C-alpha positions as semicolon CSV with decimal commas, in nm:
position;residue;x (nm);y (nm);z (nm)
1;M;-1,731;0,084;1,013
2;P;-1,574;0,091;0,695
3;R;-1,236;0,223;0,640
4;K;-1,385;0,411;0,328
5;A;-1,649;0,533;0,517
6;R;-1,413;0,680;0,797
7;F;-1,165;0,840;0,500
8;W;-1,465;1,077;0,370
9;I;-1,611;1,157;0,742
10;V;-1,270;1,281;0,830
11;F;-1,239;1,433;0,467
12;A;-1,521;1,633;0,478
13;I;-1,483;1,777;0,828
14;L;-1,112;1,859;0,722
15;I;-1,329;2,070;0,398
16;Q;-1,497;2,218;0,677
17;V;-1,144;2,328;0,843
18;L;-1,036;2,469;0,481
19;W;-1,268;2,703;0,440
20;S;-1,354;2,801;0,823
21;L;-0,995;2,886;0,954
22;P;-0,885;3,161;0,598
23;L;-1,241;3,325;0,679
24;G;-1,206;3,335;1,025
25;G;-0,808;3,440;0,992
26;F;-0,963;3,727;0,721
27;F;-1,162;3,847;0,977
28;A;-0,955;3,866;1,287
29;Y;-0,714;4,087;1,056
30;R;-0,960;4,320;0,939
31;W;-1,049;4,374;1,282
32;L;-0,695;4,406;1,421
33;A;-0,556;4,581;1,130
34;F;-0,822;4,847;1,045
35;D;-1,030;5,071;1,248
36;D;-1,342;5,060;1,010
37;P;-1,667;5,198;1,196
38;D;-1,918;5,048;1,256
39;T;-2,212;5,137;0,984
40;S;-2,566;4,964;0,926
41;F;-2,725;4,970;0,562
42;T;-3,067;4,853;0,415
43;C;-2,962;4,539;0,208
44;Q;-3,136;4,328;-0,012
45;D;-3,123;3,938;-0,108
46;S;-3,127;3,716;-0,379
47;R;-3,547;3,690;-0,321
48;G;-3,586;4,060;-0,299
49;R;-3,626;4,095;0,138
50;V;-3,479;4,414;0,206
51;S;-3,340;4,395;0,607
52;T;-3,042;4,578;0,796
53;C;-2,701;4,487;0,709
54;V;-2,432;4,582;0,889
55;E;-1,989;4,621;0,903
56;G;-1,702;4,755;1,054
57;E;-1,513;4,656;1,327
58;T;-1,754;4,500;1,599
59;T;-1,867;4,290;1,298
60;N;-1,506;4,156;1,209
61;M;-1,436;4,107;1,558
62;I;-1,765;3,859;1,569
63;M;-1,711;3,698;1,274
64;G;-1,376;3,615;1,322
65;I;-1,432;3,486;1,647
66;V;-1,688;3,259;1,481
67;F;-1,475;3,127;1,198
68;L;-1,201;3,037;1,377
69;A;-1,362;2,867;1,684
70;I;-1,547;2,658;1,441
71;G;-1,253;2,549;1,238
72;L;-1,029;2,495;1,510
73;I;-1,333;2,281;1,671
74;M;-1,343;2,079;1,356
75;L;-0,998;2,055;1,363
76;G;-1,008;1,892;1,691
77;V;-1,274;1,669;1,581
78;A;-1,106;1,563;1,280
79;L;-0,750;1,490;1,454
80;W;-0,945;1,281;1,745
81;L;-1,152;1,061;1,498
82;A;-0,827;1,028;1,252
83;V;-0,583;0,872;1,582
84;R;-0,884;0,714;1,687
85;W;-0,945;0,552;1,393
86;I;-0,584;0,439;1,294
87;K;-0,593;0,284;1,670
88;R;-0,859;0,089;1,530
89;G;-0,750;0,001;1,177
90;R;-0,429;-0,164;1,363
91;R;-0,595;-0,382;1,576
92;E;-0,831;-0,504;1,306
93;D;-0,533;-0,570;1,161
94;Y;-0,414;-0,804;1,402
95;L;-0,710;-0,955;1,466
96;R;-0,694;-1,078;1,108
97;Q;-0,328;-1,206;1,150
98;H;-0,348;-1,323;1,507
99;G;-0,728;-1,349;1,635
100;V;-0,903;-1,694;1,620
101;P;-1,184;-1,746;1,322
102;A;-1,520;-1,801;1,443
103;Q;-1,892;-1,770;1,258
104;A;-2,142;-1,494;1,314
105;V;-2,489;-1,494;1,234
106;V;-2,631;-1,129;1,179
107;I;-2,934;-1,136;1,364
108;Q;-3,067;-0,777;1,296
109;A;-2,962;-0,525;1,012
110;M;-3,069;-0,155;1,042
111;A;-3,019;0,137;0,805
112;T;-2,902;0,451;1,000
113;S;-2,950;0,823;0,969
114;T;-2,586;0,831;0,840
115;R;-2,494;0,865;0,473
116;V;-2,159;0,865;0,307
117;N;-2,132;0,938;-0,072
118;G;-2,524;0,967;-0,048
119;R;-2,509;0,564;0,037
120;P;-2,694;0,496;0,369
121;L;-2,462;0,325;0,638
122;Y;-2,636;-0,002;0,809
123;R;-2,530;-0,145;1,156
124;L;-2,575;-0,542;1,150
125;T;-2,616;-0,669;1,517
126;L;-2,422;-1,032;1,508
127;Q;-2,359;-1,333;1,762
128;V;-2,114;-1,602;1,772
129;P;-2,281;-1,929;1,875
130;D;-1,943;-2,043;1,945
131;V;-1,853;-1,780;2,224
132;P;-2,155;-1,768;2,490
133;G;-2,272;-1,404;2,531
134;L;-2,079;-1,228;2,218
135;E;-2,299;-1,032;2,074
136;F;-2,160;-0,729;1,871
137;R;-2,254;-0,434;1,625
138;H;-2,086;-0,352;1,288
139;R;-2,128;-0,044;1,049
140;T;-2,121;-0,128;0,660
141;M;-2,248;0,061;0,331
142;N;-2,264;-0,292;0,266
143;P;-2,606;-0,469;0,406
144;V;-2,621;-0,853;0,387
145;P;-3,017;-0,990;0,539
146;A;-3,067;-1,131;0,928
147;G;-2,946;-1,473;0,882
148;T;-2,658;-1,447;0,702
149;T;-2,361;-1,633;0,857
150;L;-2,016;-1,451;0,847
151;T;-1,687;-1,553;0,919
152;V;-1,523;-1,333;1,221
153;A;-1,166;-1,283;1,436
154;Y;-1,168;-1,251;1,836
155;D;-0,892;-1,195;2,036
156;P;-0,976;-1,482;2,338
157;A;-0,868;-1,227;2,613
158;N;-1,070;-0,967;2,471
159;P;-1,354;-1,119;2,281
160;A;-1,621;-0,852;2,274
161;D;-1,437;-0,662;1,994
162;P;-1,411;-0,918;1,690
163;V;-1,329;-0,806;1,338
164;L;-1,490;-0,944;1,027
165;L;-1,274;-1,141;0,778
166;D;-1,549;-1,175;0,468
167;D;-1,603;-0,920;0,211
168;L;-1,951;-0,788;0,254
169;A;-1,957;-0,603;-0,065
170;A;-1,961;-0,935;-0,210
171;I;-2,169;-1,101;0,008
172;A;-2,415;-0,822;-0,020
173;Q;-2,381;-0,785;-0,398
174;S;-2,439;-1,201;-0,440
175;M;-2,745;-1,192;-0,204
176;R;-2,927;-0,835;-0,386
177;Y;-2,923;-1,096;-0,691
178;P;-3,041;-1,431;-0,707
179;R;-2,992;-1,600;-0,984
180;T;-3,332;-1,791;-0,973
181;A;-3,642;-1,816;-0,757
182;V;-3,524;-2,160;-0,641
183;D;-3,200;-1,983;-0,552
184;A;-3,402;-1,718;-0,348
185;R;-3,552;-1,953;-0,174
186;I;-3,254;-2,152;-0,106
187;Q;-3,081;-1,849;0,039
188;R;-3,405;-1,781;0,245
189;L;-3,406;-2,070;0,400
190;T;-3,042;-2,076;0,504
191;Q;-3,108;-1,784;0,661
192;L;-3,369;-1,890;0,859
193;D;-3,201;-2,189;0,934
194;S;-2,847;-1,982;1,089
195;L;-3,137;-1,805;1,283
196;R;-3,272;-2,124;1,424
197;A;-2,954;-2,236;1,470
198;S;-2,822;-1,898;1,680
199;G;-3,125;-1,875;1,911
200;A;-3,274;-1,549;1,698
201;I;-3,573;-1,744;1,627
202;S;-3,796;-2,062;1,769
203;E;-3,835;-2,404;1,606
204;E;-4,204;-2,265;1,585
205;E;-4,127;-1,915;1,393
206;F;-3,821;-2,159;1,196
207;E;-4,133;-2,394;1,049
208;R;-4,370;-2,082;1,009
209;L;-4,107;-1,891;0,783
210;K;-3,985;-2,168;0,638
211;A;-4,347;-2,270;0,521
212;E;-4,394;-1,913;0,404
213;A;-4,063;-1,958;0,179
214;L;-4,142;-2,214;0,021
215;N;-4,499;-2,147;-0,139
216;Q;-4,347;-1,804;-0,265
217;G;-4,382;-1,885;-0,647
């Protein structure tokens, strides 16, 4: 997952903490400091619906416990994610400096249900032909189509966890807007050739898709 996405996820969780804990503390204070009698009364919401509302010591106790629990749980989640992603970031920095470079081919690109600032997060599945059996996933907000060749770096002692070296934002931007129809066909043929070389598609599928690409007007 991109570092920017990690930051915004932790930030969103901390926002939840910042309002849950003070609100829980307020209700807990009222519960412990005041002997408010439990009362019920008729209330009306903004849509005009009438219902029975309650307030008092029991309500303050329940609200205080609920909001404090939510805040503490969210704080624990934020700290756990932050520590985990800091360690991941250090490993990525190490691989960029000392890892063995190799070429990886995107064999699948799928949008996930997760959104960061309104943008969908994509899951890329990649294969590294030079390292038999090496297939991994990468989450990004900058999708690139199947067949794209990317540069990665991996640790020979633990090859299953490589890191991407390419700027996916720049690659996705260049692929999103081909300059001419010829550029678009060349781009598609390059992707198909990468998929064939990695074994993701057969020779027959390559020839069929190649003919379709060349016949596009």
